[in-house]
Amino acid sequence: MTIGVIGTGNMGTLLIESFIRSKAIQPSEFVITNRTLSKAESLSKKYEGIQVVPSAKSVFKEAKTIFICVKPLSIYPLLKEANDVIEHNHLVISITSPIRVEQLESSLPCPAARVIPSIVNQTLSGSTLLTFGERCTEEVKTSLTQLLQSISNPIEIEEEITRVSSDLSSCGPAFLSYLFERMISAAVSTTEITEEKATQLLTDMVIGVGKLFEEKTYTLDTLKKKVMVKGGVTGVGIQILEDELGEVFEHLFKATQMKFVEDHKEVDPQYSIKPSS
Ligand SMILES: NC(=O)C1=CN([C@@H]2O[C@H](COP(=O)(O)OP(=O)(O)OC[C@H]3O[C@@H](n4cnc5c(N)ncnc54)[C@H](OP(=O)(O)O)[C@@H]3O)[C@@H](O)[C@H]2O)C=CC1
Ligand SMILES: O=C(O)[C@@H]1CCC=N1
């Protein structure tokens, strides 16, 4: 299967490297481009066989399944530029949240899907968020789902829950990293522990917790209860979290939802179909 990738920044590179790592796609099956071409060329030096072409249009000429991994506002001009070489049997896959699949299909002669990845897909784990356009046949849905299974757990999501799903799956690793940093700096500022030791302990703990969830040993609730020995120290800490966390996560999800509305205001005028919500 030839796979095209337009844009080899963080996510384009992550998808290429993850598909190669999972052995789902061989380097020689990739046709890629990037605005700064040297970035795509350095990937082809790393993985012998990747074909680098000079433009998005050339990618559409060489591949039928194409991941577009550029920022939201760059997608429409790119599709217009390649318009005369896009055919009915292409599949266009966008990886960004503020463009709906029906908006993509409205400016294409072919099916479109949206696949929002997460940095954790680099370890061939985590979810990818999958939404199919109306033109996607069962065959297209099955083959894209199978491809994504090689690097992730593909979860089909409705448009209405796009932002919150991506907050959890794709922004989540950054949110957690921030919280872990705050835990470490508080541990260092209130006790004798060094930053190095606190970082080591927290990192080991996070990896272990991930493995427990992977093995389905515990749910979030049963794990919490197992550690919270009656009358013990964990309960004291949990009580502080309950008393002081307040509505921080409610505020977070409201803020990202507002940003999503702003993103749509920028992107929507490019497309003939406007979102209904
Ligand atoms: N970062 C993340 O964790 C996630 C990001 N996303 C989404 O993925 C998208 C890309 O994000 P990310 O990879 O982080 O961004 P980057 O800025 O790292 O990558 C974007 C890439 O697109 C290239 N580019 C821009 N315009 C064109 C064009 N016309 N033709 C070819 N290449 C082009 C840029 O080239 P140049 O080298 O010249 O800048 C750059 O390499 C965003 O919409 C984001 O929302 C989705 C899930 C997770
Ligand atoms: O488009 C998105 O929702 C993702 C999440 C992280 C960055 N962009």
CSV table of C-alpha atoms and ligand atoms in Angstrom, one decimal:
chain,number,residue,atom,x,y,z
A,1,MET,CA,0.0,0.0,0.0
A,2,THR,CA,1.4,3.4,-0.9
A,3,ILE,CA,0.8,6.0,1.8
A,4,GLY,CA,1.3,9.7,1.1
A,5,VAL,CA,2.2,12.2,3.9
A,6,ILE,CA,2.0,15.9,3.4
A,7,GLY,CA,3.8,17.8,6.3
A,8,THR,CA,6.6,16.1,8.2
A,9,GLY,CA,6.5,18.1,11.4
A,10,ASN,CA,5.9,16.6,14.8
A,11,MET,CA,2.9,14.5,13.8
A,12,GLY,CA,3.7,13.6,10.2
A,13,THR,CA,7.0,12.3,11.4
A,14,LEU,CA,5.5,10.5,14.3
A,15,LEU,CA,3.0,8.7,12.0
A,16,ILE,CA,5.6,7.7,9.5
A,17,GLU,CA,8.0,6.4,12.2
A,18,SER,CA,5.3,4.6,14.1
A,19,PHE,CA,3.9,2.8,11.0
A,20,ILE,CA,7.5,1.8,10.1
A,21,ARG,CA,8.2,0.6,13.7
A,22,SER,CA,5.0,-1.4,13.7
A,23,LYS,CA,6.0,-2.9,10.4
A,24,ALA,CA,2.5,-2.0,9.0
A,25,ILE,CA,4.1,0.1,6.2
A,26,GLN,CA,7.6,-0.3,4.7
A,27,PRO,CA,9.7,2.8,4.1
A,28,SER,CA,9.5,2.2,0.4
A,29,GLU,CA,5.7,2.5,0.6
A,30,PHE,CA,5.9,6.2,1.7
A,31,VAL,CA,5.7,9.2,-0.6
A,32,ILE,CA,6.2,12.3,1.5
A,33,THR,CA,6.6,16.1,1.2
A,34,ASN,CA,7.1,19.1,3.5
A,35,ARG,CA,7.1,22.8,2.9
A,36,THR,CA,10.7,22.9,4.1
A,37,LEU,CA,11.8,20.0,2.0
A,38,SER,CA,15.0,19.3,3.9
A,39,LYS,CA,12.9,18.0,6.8
A,40,ALA,CA,11.3,15.3,4.6
A,41,GLU,CA,14.7,14.6,3.1
A,42,SER,CA,16.3,13.9,6.5
A,43,LEU,CA,13.5,11.3,7.1
A,44,SER,CA,14.4,9.6,3.8
A,45,LYS,CA,18.0,9.5,4.9
A,46,LYS,CA,17.0,7.8,8.2
A,47,TYR,CA,14.7,5.3,6.5
A,48,GLU,CA,16.0,4.1,3.2
A,49,GLY,CA,13.4,3.8,0.5
A,50,ILE,CA,11.1,6.7,1.5
A,51,GLN,CA,10.3,8.7,-1.6
A,52,VAL,CA,10.4,12.5,-1.2
A,53,VAL,CA,8.5,14.6,-3.7
A,54,PRO,CA,8.5,18.4,-4.1
A,55,SER,CA,4.9,19.2,-3.6
A,56,ALA,CA,1.5,18.1,-2.2
A,57,LYS,CA,0.3,17.8,-5.8
A,58,SER,CA,3.1,15.2,-6.5
A,59,VAL,CA,2.0,13.3,-3.4
A,60,PHE,CA,-1.6,13.0,-4.8
A,61,LYS,CA,-0.1,11.8,-8.1
A,62,GLU,CA,1.9,9.0,-6.4
A,63,ALA,CA,-0.4,7.8,-3.6
A,64,LYS,CA,-4.2,7.2,-3.1
A,65,THR,CA,-4.2,7.2,0.8
A,66,ILE,CA,-2.9,10.5,2.0
A,67,PHE,CA,-2.4,11.9,5.5
A,68,ILE,CA,-2.4,15.7,5.6
A,69,CYS,CA,-0.3,16.7,8.7
A,70,VAL,CA,-0.2,20.5,8.4
A,71,LYS,CA,-1.8,23.2,10.6
A,72,PRO,CA,-5.6,23.7,10.1
A,73,LEU,CA,-5.5,26.9,8.0
A,74,SER,CA,-3.0,25.4,5.6
A,75,ILE,CA,-5.2,22.5,4.6
A,76,TYR,CA,-7.7,24.3,2.3
A,77,PRO,CA,-5.1,26.1,0.1
A,78,LEU,CA,-3.2,22.9,-0.2
A,79,LEU,CA,-6.3,21.0,-1.4
A,80,LYS,CA,-7.1,23.7,-3.9
A,81,GLU,CA,-3.5,23.6,-5.2
A,82,ALA,CA,-3.8,19.9,-5.8
A,83,ASN,CA,-7.4,20.0,-7.0
A,84,ASP,CA,-6.8,18.9,-10.6
A,85,VAL,CA,-5.0,15.7,-9.6
A,86,ILE,CA,-7.3,14.6,-6.8
A,87,GLU,CA,-9.6,11.7,-8.0
A,88,HIS,CA,-12.6,9.9,-6.7
A,89,ASN,CA,-10.5,7.0,-5.5
A,90,HIS,CA,-8.2,9.0,-3.2
A,91,LEU,CA,-8.7,8.9,0.6
A,92,VAL,CA,-7.8,12.2,2.3
A,93,ILE,CA,-7.1,11.9,6.0
A,94,SER,CA,-6.7,15.1,8.1
A,95,ILE,CA,-5.3,14.9,11.6
A,96,THR,CA,-6.5,18.1,13.0
A,97,SER,CA,-9.6,18.7,15.1
A,98,PRO,CA,-11.2,22.0,13.9
A,99,ILE,CA,-12.0,20.8,10.4
A,100,ARG,CA,-15.0,18.5,10.1
A,101,VAL,CA,-15.0,15.6,7.7
A,102,GLU,CA,-18.0,17.0,5.8
A,103,GLN,CA,-16.1,20.3,5.3
A,104,LEU,CA,-13.2,18.3,3.8
A,105,GLU,CA,-15.6,16.3,1.6
A,106,SER,CA,-17.3,19.5,0.4
A,107,SER,CA,-14.0,20.6,-1.1
A,108,LEU,CA,-13.0,17.2,-2.5
A,109,PRO,CA,-14.2,14.7,-5.1
A,110,CYS,CA,-13.2,11.8,-2.8
A,111,PRO,CA,-13.8,10.4,0.7
A,112,ALA,CA,-12.3,12.1,3.7
A,113,ALA,CA,-11.6,10.9,7.2
A,114,ARG,CA,-10.2,12.5,10.3
A,115,VAL,CA,-7.6,10.7,12.5
A,116,ILE,CA,-6.4,12.7,15.5
A,117,PRO,CA,-3.2,11.1,16.8
A,118,SER,CA,-1.5,11.4,20.1
A,119,ILE,CA,2.2,11.6,21.0
A,120,VAL,CA,1.8,8.3,22.8
A,121,ASN,CA,1.1,6.5,19.5
A,122,GLN,CA,4.9,6.7,19.2
A,123,THR,CA,5.1,3.8,21.6
A,124,LEU,CA,2.4,2.0,19.5
A,125,SER,CA,-0.1,2.6,22.3
A,126,GLY,CA,-2.9,5.1,23.2
A,127,SER,CA,-5.9,6.0,21.1
A,128,THR,CA,-6.4,7.5,17.7
A,129,LEU,CA,-9.6,9.4,17.3
A,130,LEU,CA,-11.4,8.4,14.1
A,131,THR,CA,-14.2,10.1,12.2
A,132,PHE,CA,-15.4,9.0,8.7
A,133,GLY,CA,-16.9,11.2,6.1
A,134,GLU,CA,-20.2,10.1,4.4
A,135,ARG,CA,-18.3,9.0,1.3
A,136,CYS,CA,-16.2,6.4,3.2
A,137,THR,CA,-17.3,2.9,2.2
A,138,GLU,CA,-17.2,0.0,4.6
A,139,GLU,CA,-14.1,-1.2,2.8
A,140,VAL,CA,-12.4,2.1,3.3
A,141,LYS,CA,-13.4,2.2,7.0
A,142,THR,CA,-12.2,-1.3,7.6
A,143,SER,CA,-8.8,-0.8,5.9
A,144,LEU,CA,-8.1,2.5,7.7
A,145,THR,CA,-9.1,1.1,11.0
A,146,GLN,CA,-6.8,-1.9,10.5
A,147,LEU,CA,-4.0,0.4,9.6
A,148,LEU,CA,-4.5,2.5,12.7
A,149,GLN,CA,-4.7,-0.7,14.9
A,150,SER,CA,-1.0,-1.2,14.1
A,151,ILE,CA,-0.1,1.9,16.1
A,152,SER,CA,-3.0,2.5,18.4
A,153,ASN,CA,-6.5,1.8,19.7
A,154,PRO,CA,-8.7,3.5,17.1
A,155,ILE,CA,-11.8,5.0,18.7
A,156,GLU,CA,-14.6,6.3,16.5
A,157,ILE,CA,-15.9,9.6,17.8
A,158,GLU,CA,-18.9,11.8,16.8
A,159,GLU,CA,-18.2,15.4,15.9
A,160,GLU,CA,-19.9,16.7,19.1
A,161,ILE,CA,-17.2,15.2,21.3
A,162,THR,CA,-14.2,16.0,19.2
A,163,ARG,CA,-12.6,18.7,21.4
A,164,VAL,CA,-13.0,16.9,24.7
A,165,SER,CA,-11.8,13.6,23.2
A,166,SER,CA,-8.7,15.2,21.8
A,167,ASP,CA,-8.2,17.1,25.1
A,168,LEU,CA,-8.1,13.7,26.9
A,169,SER,CA,-6.2,11.7,24.2
A,170,SER,CA,-3.9,14.2,22.5
A,171,CYS,CA,-3.5,17.1,24.8
A,172,GLY,CA,-3.6,14.8,27.9
A,173,PRO,CA,0.1,13.9,27.7
A,174,ALA,CA,1.0,17.6,28.0
A,175,PHE,CA,-1.6,18.2,30.8
A,176,LEU,CA,-0.2,15.3,32.8
A,177,SER,CA,3.4,16.3,32.2
A,178,TYR,CA,2.5,19.7,33.6
A,179,LEU,CA,0.8,18.2,36.7
A,180,PHE,CA,3.8,15.9,37.3
A,181,GLU,CA,6.2,18.9,37.1
A,182,ARG,CA,4.1,20.7,39.7
A,183,MET,CA,4.2,17.6,41.9
A,184,ILE,CA,7.9,17.4,41.6
A,185,SER,CA,8.5,21.1,42.3
A,186,ALA,CA,6.2,21.0,45.3
A,187,ALA,CA,8.0,17.9,46.6
A,188,VAL,CA,11.4,19.7,46.2
A,189,SER,CA,10.2,23.0,47.7
A,190,THR,CA,8.6,21.5,50.8
A,191,THR,CA,11.0,18.6,51.7
A,192,GLU,CA,14.7,17.7,51.5
A,193,ILE,CA,14.3,15.6,48.3
A,194,THR,CA,16.3,16.6,45.2
A,195,GLU,CA,14.6,17.3,41.9
A,196,GLU,CA,16.6,14.4,40.3
A,197,LYS,CA,15.4,11.9,42.8
A,198,ALA,CA,11.8,13.2,42.8
A,199,THR,CA,11.7,13.0,39.0
A,200,GLN,CA,13.1,9.5,39.0
A,201,LEU,CA,10.5,8.3,41.6
A,202,LEU,CA,7.6,9.9,39.8
A,203,THR,CA,8.7,8.7,36.4
A,204,ASP,CA,9.1,5.1,37.6
A,205,MET,CA,5.6,5.3,39.3
A,206,VAL,CA,3.9,6.6,36.1
A,207,ILE,CA,5.4,3.8,34.0
A,208,GLY,CA,4.3,1.3,36.6
A,209,VAL,CA,0.7,2.7,36.8
A,210,GLY,CA,0.5,2.5,33.0
A,211,LYS,CA,1.5,-1.1,33.1
A,212,LEU,CA,-1.1,-1.9,35.8
A,213,PHE,CA,-3.8,-0.4,33.6
A,214,GLU,CA,-2.4,-2.2,30.5
A,215,GLU,CA,-2.7,-5.5,32.4
A,216,LYS,CA,-6.2,-4.5,33.5
A,217,THR,CA,-5.2,-5.3,37.1
A,218,TYR,CA,-7.1,-2.3,38.4
A,219,THR,CA,-9.6,0.3,37.3
A,220,LEU,CA,-8.9,3.9,38.4
A,221,ASP,CA,-11.2,3.4,41.4
A,222,THR,CA,-10.0,0.0,42.5
A,223,LEU,CA,-6.3,1.2,42.3
A,224,LYS,CA,-7.1,4.2,44.4
A,225,LYS,CA,-8.9,2.1,47.0
A,226,LYS,CA,-6.1,-0.5,47.1
A,227,VAL,CA,-3.5,2.2,48.0
A,228,MET,CA,-5.8,4.2,50.3
A,229,VAL,CA,-5.3,2.0,53.4
A,230,LYS,CA,-7.9,2.9,56.1
A,231,GLY,CA,-6.5,5.6,58.4
A,232,GLY,CA,-3.3,5.8,56.3
A,233,VAL,CA,-1.4,8.6,54.7
A,234,THR,CA,-2.8,8.4,51.1
A,235,GLY,CA,-6.3,9.3,52.4
A,236,VAL,CA,-4.8,12.5,53.9
A,237,GLY,CA,-3.4,13.4,50.5
A,238,ILE,CA,-6.6,12.5,48.7
A,239,GLN,CA,-8.6,14.7,51.1
A,240,ILE,CA,-6.3,17.7,50.2
A,241,LEU,CA,-6.9,17.0,46.5
A,242,GLU,CA,-10.7,16.9,47.1
A,243,ASP,CA,-10.7,20.1,49.1
A,244,GLU,CA,-8.3,22.1,46.9
A,245,LEU,CA,-8.5,21.0,43.3
A,246,GLY,CA,-11.8,22.8,43.0
A,247,GLU,CA,-13.2,23.1,39.4
A,248,VAL,CA,-9.8,23.2,37.7
A,249,PHE,CA,-10.7,20.5,35.2
A,250,GLU,CA,-14.2,21.9,34.5
A,251,HIS,CA,-12.4,25.3,33.7
A,252,LEU,CA,-9.9,23.5,31.5
A,253,PHE,CA,-12.5,21.8,29.4
A,254,LYS,CA,-14.5,25.0,29.1
A,255,ALA,CA,-11.4,26.9,28.0
A,256,THR,CA,-10.4,24.4,25.3
A,257,GLN,CA,-14.0,24.4,24.1
A,258,MET,CA,-13.9,28.2,23.7
A,259,LYS,CA,-10.6,27.9,21.9
A,260,PHE,CA,-12.2,25.4,19.6
A,261,VAL,CA,-15.0,27.8,18.7
A,262,GLU,CA,-12.3,30.5,17.9
A,263,ASP,CA,-10.4,28.0,15.8
A,264,HIS,CA,-13.6,27.2,13.8
A,265,LYS,CA,-14.2,30.9,13.3
A,266,GLU,CA,-10.9,31.1,11.6
A,267,VAL,CA,-11.2,27.9,9.5
A,268,ASP,CA,-14.9,27.8,8.6
A,269,PRO,CA,-14.9,30.7,6.1
A,270,GLN,CA,-12.5,28.6,3.9
A,271,TYR,CA,-15.2,25.9,3.4
A,272,SER,CA,-18.7,26.1,1.8
A,273,ILE,CA,-20.2,24.0,4.7
A,274,LYS,CA,-20.4,25.7,8.0
A,275,PRO,CA,-20.7,23.6,11.2
A,276,SER,CA,-24.1,23.5,12.7
A,277,SER,CA,-22.7,23.5,16.3
B,1,LIG,N1,1.3,18.0,18.3
B,1,LIG,C1,0.4,17.1,18.7
B,1,LIG,O1,0.5,16.4,19.7
B,1,LIG,C2,-0.8,16.9,17.9
B,1,LIG,C3,-1.1,17.7,16.7
B,1,LIG,N2,-2.2,17.5,16.0
B,1,LIG,C4,-2.5,18.3,14.8
B,1,LIG,O2,-1.5,18.0,13.8
B,1,LIG,C5,-1.3,19.2,13.0
B,1,LIG,C6,0.2,19.4,12.8
B,1,LIG,O3,0.8,19.5,14.1
B,1,LIG,P1,2.3,19.4,14.3
B,1,LIG,O4,2.8,18.2,13.5
B,1,LIG,O5,2.5,19.4,15.8
B,1,LIG,O6,2.8,20.7,13.6
B,1,LIG,P2,4.2,21.0,13.0
B,1,LIG,O7,4.3,22.5,12.9
B,1,LIG,O8,5.3,20.3,13.7
B,1,LIG,O9,4.1,20.4,11.5
B,1,LIG,C7,3.5,21.0,10.5
B,1,LIG,C8,4.3,20.7,9.2
B,1,LIG,O10,3.6,21.0,8.1
B,1,LIG,C9,4.5,21.6,7.1
B,1,LIG,N3,3.7,22.4,6.2
B,1,LIG,C10,3.0,23.5,6.3
B,1,LIG,N4,2.4,23.9,5.2
B,1,LIG,C11,2.7,22.9,4.3
B,1,LIG,C12,2.4,22.7,2.9
B,1,LIG,N5,1.6,23.6,2.2
B,1,LIG,N6,2.9,21.6,2.3
B,1,LIG,C13,3.7,20.8,2.9
B,1,LIG,N7,4.0,20.9,4.2
B,1,LIG,C14,3.5,21.9,4.9
B,1,LIG,C15,5.4,22.4,8.0
B,1,LIG,O11,6.6,22.6,7.2
B,1,LIG,P3,7.8,23.6,7.8
B,1,LIG,O12,8.9,22.6,8.1
B,1,LIG,O13,8.1,24.5,6.6
B,1,LIG,O14,7.3,24.4,8.9
B,1,LIG,C16,5.6,21.5,9.2
B,1,LIG,O15,6.7,20.6,9.0
B,1,LIG,C17,-2.0,20.4,13.8
B,1,LIG,O16,-3.1,20.7,13.1
B,1,LIG,C18,-2.3,19.8,15.1
B,1,LIG,O17,-3.5,20.3,15.6
B,1,LIG,C19,-3.0,16.4,16.3
B,1,LIG,C20,-2.8,15.6,17.3
B,1,LIG,C21,-1.7,15.8,18.2
B,2,LIG,O1,-6.1,19.2,16.9
B,2,LIG,C1,-6.0,18.7,18.0
B,2,LIG,O2,-7.0,18.5,18.7
B,2,LIG,C2,-4.7,18.4,18.6
B,2,LIG,C3,-4.5,18.2,20.0
B,2,LIG,C4,-3.1,18.5,20.3
B,2,LIG,C5,-2.8,19.4,19.2
B,2,LIG,N1,-3.7,19.4,18.3
